[in-house]
Short mmCIF file of C-alpha atoms in Angstrom, two decimals:
data_model
loop_
_atom_site.label_atom_id
_atom_site.label_comp_id
_atom_site.label_asym_id
_atom_site.label_seq_id
_atom_site.Cartn_x
_atom_site.Cartn_y
_atom_site.Cartn_z
CA MET A 25 -19.39 -0.81 3.70
CA GLY A 26 -18.23 -0.06 7.58
CA LEU A 27 -17.10 -3.69 7.93
CA ALA A 28 -15.44 -3.60 4.72
CA ALA A 29 -13.70 -0.40 5.79
CA ILE A 30 -12.63 -1.93 9.27
CA GLY A 31 -11.27 -4.99 7.59
CA ALA A 32 -9.32 -2.81 4.78
CA GLY A 33 -7.95 -0.54 7.74
CA TRP A 34 -6.66 -3.87 9.86
CA VAL A 35 -4.98 -5.56 6.52
CA ASP A 36 -3.65 -2.04 5.51
CA ALA A 37 -2.07 -1.56 8.82
CA VAL A 38 -0.23 -4.84 8.87
CA VAL A 39 1.27 -5.34 5.55
CA GLY A 40 -1.07 -3.36 3.13
CA GLY A 41 -3.52 -4.09 0.17
CA GLY A 42 -6.62 -2.80 2.28
CA GLY A 43 -7.83 -1.51 -1.47
CA LEU A 44 -8.51 -5.21 -2.06
CA ILE A 45 -11.32 -4.89 0.34
CA GLN A 46 -12.07 -1.46 0.13
CA ILE A 47 -12.58 -0.49 -3.70
CA PRO A 48 -14.64 -3.70 -4.56
CA ALA A 49 -17.08 -2.67 -1.63
CA LEU A 50 -17.17 0.76 -3.04
CA LEU A 51 -17.69 -0.88 -6.65
CA LEU A 52 -20.45 -2.93 -5.25
CA GLY A 53 -22.22 0.05 -3.41
CA PHE A 54 -22.16 2.47 -6.04
CA PRO A 55 -22.24 0.90 -9.52
CA GLN A 56 -22.96 4.32 -11.43
CA ALA A 57 -19.79 5.98 -9.75
CA ALA A 58 -17.28 6.72 -12.24
CA PRO A 59 -13.71 5.14 -11.53
CA VAL A 60 -12.22 8.09 -10.27
CA GLN A 61 -14.71 9.02 -7.85
CA ILE A 62 -14.24 5.26 -6.55
CA LEU A 63 -10.56 5.71 -6.14
CA ALA A 64 -10.56 9.43 -4.78
CA THR A 65 -13.34 8.36 -1.87
CA ASN A 66 -10.91 5.35 -1.13
CA LYS A 67 -8.07 7.80 -0.71
CA VAL A 68 -10.25 9.77 1.69
CA ALA A 69 -11.01 6.43 3.81
CA SER A 70 -7.66 5.02 3.54
CA ILE A 71 -5.75 8.17 4.74
CA CYS A 72 -7.56 8.09 8.00
CA GLY A 73 -6.32 4.54 8.72
CA THR A 74 -2.51 5.12 7.31
CA THR A 75 -2.30 8.18 9.41
CA VAL A 76 -3.55 6.49 12.47
CA SER A 77 -1.39 3.30 11.86
CA ALA A 78 1.82 5.25 10.96
CA GLY A 79 1.51 7.41 14.07
CA THR A 80 1.27 4.08 16.01
CA TYR A 81 4.04 2.40 14.13
CA TYR A 82 6.24 5.43 14.88
CA ARG A 83 5.73 5.19 18.42
CA CYS A 84 6.45 1.66 18.99
CA VAL A 85 8.65 1.00 16.49
CA ARG A 86 10.86 4.56 15.82
CA PRO A 87 11.74 3.75 12.11
CA ASP A 88 15.05 5.67 10.99
CA LEU A 89 13.73 8.80 9.73
CA ARG A 90 16.89 9.16 7.50
CA THR A 91 15.35 6.38 5.44
CA VAL A 92 11.88 7.52 5.90
CA VAL A 93 11.91 10.99 4.69
CA PRO A 94 13.59 10.46 1.28
CA LEU A 95 11.12 7.43 0.76
CA ALA A 96 8.09 9.25 1.86
CA LEU A 97 8.89 12.56 -0.34
CA MET A 98 9.57 10.49 -3.41
CA ALA A 99 6.49 8.47 -3.05
CA PHE A 100 4.71 11.83 -2.63
CA ALA A 101 6.37 13.34 -5.73
CA GLY A 102 5.38 9.78 -7.59
CA ALA A 103 2.08 9.59 -6.62
CA LEU A 104 1.33 13.27 -7.99
CA ILE A 105 2.15 12.10 -11.26
CA GLY A 106 0.01 8.88 -11.15
CA ALA A 107 -3.02 10.66 -9.95
CA SER A 108 -2.80 13.42 -12.84
CA LEU A 109 -2.28 10.62 -15.24
CA VAL A 110 -5.20 8.48 -13.78
CA SER A 111 -7.69 9.22 -16.41
CA HIS A 112 -5.03 8.36 -19.39
CA ILE A 113 -4.38 5.11 -18.21
CA SER A 114 -6.04 1.92 -18.75
CA ARG A 115 -6.02 -0.55 -16.07
CA ALA A 116 -6.26 -3.32 -18.50
CA ALA A 117 -2.69 -2.39 -19.86
CA PHE A 118 -1.55 -2.76 -16.34
CA ASN A 119 -3.22 -6.13 -15.49
CA PRO A 120 -0.55 -8.66 -16.96
CA ILE A 121 2.33 -6.67 -15.92
CA ILE A 122 0.84 -6.74 -12.03
CA LEU A 123 0.16 -10.27 -12.16
CA VAL A 124 3.75 -11.24 -13.16
CA VAL A 125 5.32 -9.29 -10.23
CA LEU A 126 2.86 -10.70 -7.92
CA VAL A 127 3.71 -14.52 -9.02
CA ALA A 128 7.32 -13.58 -8.54
CA VAL A 129 6.72 -11.66 -5.45
CA GLY A 130 4.71 -14.12 -3.64
CA THR A 131 6.92 -17.11 -5.01
CA TYR A 132 10.14 -15.41 -3.26
CA THR A 133 8.34 -14.56 -0.37
CA VAL A 134 7.13 -18.56 0.40
CA PHE A 135 10.09 -19.86 -0.58
CA THR A 136 12.43 -17.75 1.57
CA PRO A 137 11.47 -18.24 5.03
CA SER A 138 14.32 -16.37 6.30
CA LEU A 139 13.07 -13.07 4.18
CA GLY A 140 12.52 -10.46 6.42
CA ALA A 141 13.25 -12.34 9.88
CA LEU A 142 16.08 -9.68 10.77
CA THR A 143 17.15 -6.30 9.30
CA ARG A 144 20.50 -6.87 6.97
CA LEU A 145 20.67 -3.87 4.72
CA ARG A 146 22.29 -4.25 1.42
CA PHE A 147 23.31 -0.92 0.91
CA ALA A 148 24.94 1.89 3.25
CA GLY A 149 25.35 5.47 2.92
CA ARG A 150 23.92 7.42 -0.06
CA ARG A 151 23.31 4.24 -2.43
CA HIS A 152 20.74 2.85 0.79
CA LEU A 153 19.11 6.61 0.51
CA LEU A 154 18.74 6.45 -3.18
CA ALA A 155 17.29 2.82 -3.46
CA ALA A 156 14.91 4.15 -0.73
CA ALA A 157 13.94 7.09 -2.63
CA ALA A 158 13.53 5.11 -6.00
CA VAL A 159 11.07 2.65 -4.39
CA GLY A 160 9.25 5.53 -2.72
CA PHE A 161 9.05 7.20 -6.41
CA VAL A 162 8.34 3.96 -8.36
CA ILE A 163 5.57 2.92 -6.24
CA GLY A 164 4.21 6.17 -5.62
CA ILE A 165 3.47 6.35 -9.27
CA TYR A 166 1.65 2.96 -9.10
CA ASP A 167 -0.54 4.11 -6.06
CA GLY A 168 -1.54 7.37 -7.51
CA ALA A 169 -2.99 5.94 -10.91
CA LEU A 170 -4.13 2.68 -9.66
CA GLY A 171 -3.69 1.67 -5.91
CA PRO A 172 -4.70 -1.63 -4.43
CA GLY A 173 -1.62 -3.59 -3.10
CA THR A 174 0.48 -0.21 -2.85
CA GLY A 175 1.40 -0.67 0.82
CA SER A 176 2.13 -4.82 0.12
CA PHE A 177 4.53 -3.59 -2.78
CA LEU A 178 6.39 -0.92 -0.23
CA VAL A 179 6.78 -3.93 2.63
CA PHE A 180 7.95 -6.34 -0.25
CA ALA A 181 10.35 -3.50 -1.76
CA LEU A 182 11.84 -2.64 1.57
CA VAL A 183 12.28 -6.05 2.89
CA GLY A 184 13.46 -7.79 -0.55
CA LEU A 185 15.86 -5.12 -2.12
CA LEU A 186 16.74 -2.75 0.84
CA GLY A 187 16.97 -5.81 3.60
CA TYR A 188 14.50 -4.43 5.85
CA ALA A 189 13.03 -7.09 8.76
CA PHE A 190 8.92 -6.98 7.95
CA LEU A 191 8.26 -4.90 11.06
CA GLN A 192 10.70 -1.95 10.29
CA ALA A 193 9.44 -2.36 6.93
CA SER A 194 5.73 -2.18 7.58
CA ALA A 195 6.43 0.75 9.98
CA LYS A 196 8.50 2.82 6.70
CA ALA A 197 5.70 1.67 4.50
CA LYS A 198 2.93 3.20 6.34
CA ILE A 199 4.70 6.73 6.57
CA ALA A 200 5.40 6.42 2.85
CA ASN A 201 1.46 5.73 2.23
CA VAL A 202 0.48 8.50 3.97
CA ALA A 203 2.16 10.39 1.63
CA THR A 204 1.07 8.83 -1.20
CA ASN A 205 -2.75 8.90 -0.28
CA LEU A 206 -2.08 12.77 0.50
CA ALA A 207 -0.63 13.13 -2.75
CA ALA A 208 -3.45 11.65 -4.80
CA LEU A 209 -6.00 13.74 -3.01
CA VAL A 210 -4.28 16.82 -3.82
CA ILE A 211 -5.06 15.93 -7.30
CA PHE A 212 -8.43 14.26 -6.76
CA ILE A 213 -10.18 16.96 -4.55
CA PRO A 214 -9.99 19.78 -6.91
CA GLN A 215 -11.24 17.78 -9.53
CA GLY A 216 -14.38 17.34 -7.23
CA ALA A 217 -13.81 13.45 -7.20
CA VAL A 218 -14.59 12.58 -3.72
CA MET A 219 -17.90 11.29 -2.47
CA TRP A 220 -17.29 12.96 0.58
CA LYS A 221 -20.00 11.47 3.16
CA VAL A 222 -18.90 8.16 2.05
CA GLY A 223 -15.37 8.66 1.94
CA LEU A 224 -15.38 10.01 5.95
CA LEU A 225 -17.91 7.12 7.39
CA MET A 226 -15.65 4.69 5.77
CA GLY A 227 -12.46 6.61 7.08
CA LEU A 228 -13.77 6.18 10.52
CA GLY A 229 -14.17 2.39 10.16
CA ASN A 230 -10.57 2.48 8.69
CA LEU A 231 -9.16 4.64 11.48
CA THR A 232 -10.40 1.86 13.73
CA GLY A 233 -8.74 -0.90 11.62
CA GLY A 234 -5.79 0.92 11.24
CA TYR A 235 -5.13 1.32 14.99
CA VAL A 236 -6.04 -2.30 15.96
CA GLY A 237 -3.95 -3.55 12.86
CA ALA A 238 -0.93 -1.82 13.86
CA ARG A 239 -0.83 -2.86 17.35
CA THR A 240 -1.57 -6.13 16.33
CA ALA A 241 1.35 -6.08 14.21
CA VAL A 242 3.66 -4.66 16.56
CA ALA A 243 2.71 -7.13 19.21
CA GLN A 244 3.41 -10.14 16.81
CA GLY A 245 6.24 -9.20 15.15
CA SER A 246 7.91 -10.07 11.75
CA ARG A 247 6.68 -13.65 11.25
CA PHE A 248 3.17 -12.71 11.47
CA ILE A 249 3.54 -9.94 9.24
CA ARG A 250 5.12 -12.05 6.38
CA VAL A 251 1.82 -14.59 7.04
CA VAL A 252 -0.55 -12.10 6.18
CA LEU A 253 1.73 -10.66 3.28
CA VAL A 254 1.31 -14.10 1.60
CA VAL A 255 -2.44 -14.25 2.05
CA VAL A 256 -2.78 -10.70 0.94
CA LEU A 257 -0.61 -11.39 -2.30
CA GLY A 258 -2.36 -14.67 -2.79
CA ALA A 259 -5.86 -12.72 -2.77
CA PHE A 260 -4.39 -9.69 -5.06
CA THR A 261 -2.86 -12.80 -7.50
CA VAL A 262 -6.51 -14.13 -7.87
CA LYS A 263 -8.23 -11.06 -8.48
CA ILE A 264 -5.74 -9.64 -11.22
CA GLY A 265 -5.48 -13.11 -12.93
CA LEU A 266 -9.28 -13.16 -12.91
CA GLU A 267 -9.47 -9.73 -14.56
CA VAL A 268 -6.61 -10.77 -16.84
CA ILE A 269 -8.63 -13.90 -17.93
CA ASN A 270 -11.68 -12.31 -18.64
CA GLN A 271 -9.72 -9.43 -20.64
CA LEU A 272 -8.58 -12.58 -23.07
CA ASN A 273 -11.96 -13.76 -23.54
#
């Protein structure tokens, strides 16, 4: 469980998607736990790593707060809504939609080598801020309700829709991810859904992985982040694809 948390923290810090490692580990370790307990405990561990990696990115990359603030605030609001709806949403209903999005995102990333190499903003002024806020809100809802892959979706949206380079996108995505994790815990903690001992122990591993991952991403730059994104999207596509096949059988 500790190794899974460290690996999840590293992946999450570089490009998001740490839940792909951490949630299956929790499901295997605690097969009797309710889904909301798994999600809530994952959020406790994740916020440890995302907070450290967000701080590391901020010190090294200095992302523009004029974009980060509306992105994070709307991500927080969206995650509150998503977390409050989690008990009423069937994952099976989302899986086919997520699979289509993953295939489209992965294909576009692979066949657009110049994507995210340099920052070329597609909007200016108020339109840029509104686009960032919309990205935060929509992906925030997803993170509160389901979660895995949120960081990867944030990175891709900031690169593909807003025009940021991968390194700048990862820095902004981490700050927004702290906001979504916090919002989900605002809902989950009063429900008593968190397995605190497990969550905090995994949080230590996630914290370690998050720090190392952020330092690695800053040192290696946008090209490295792009490669990791493609790998994570591929793994996520296989995982969701198998779930969809199981649903159909």
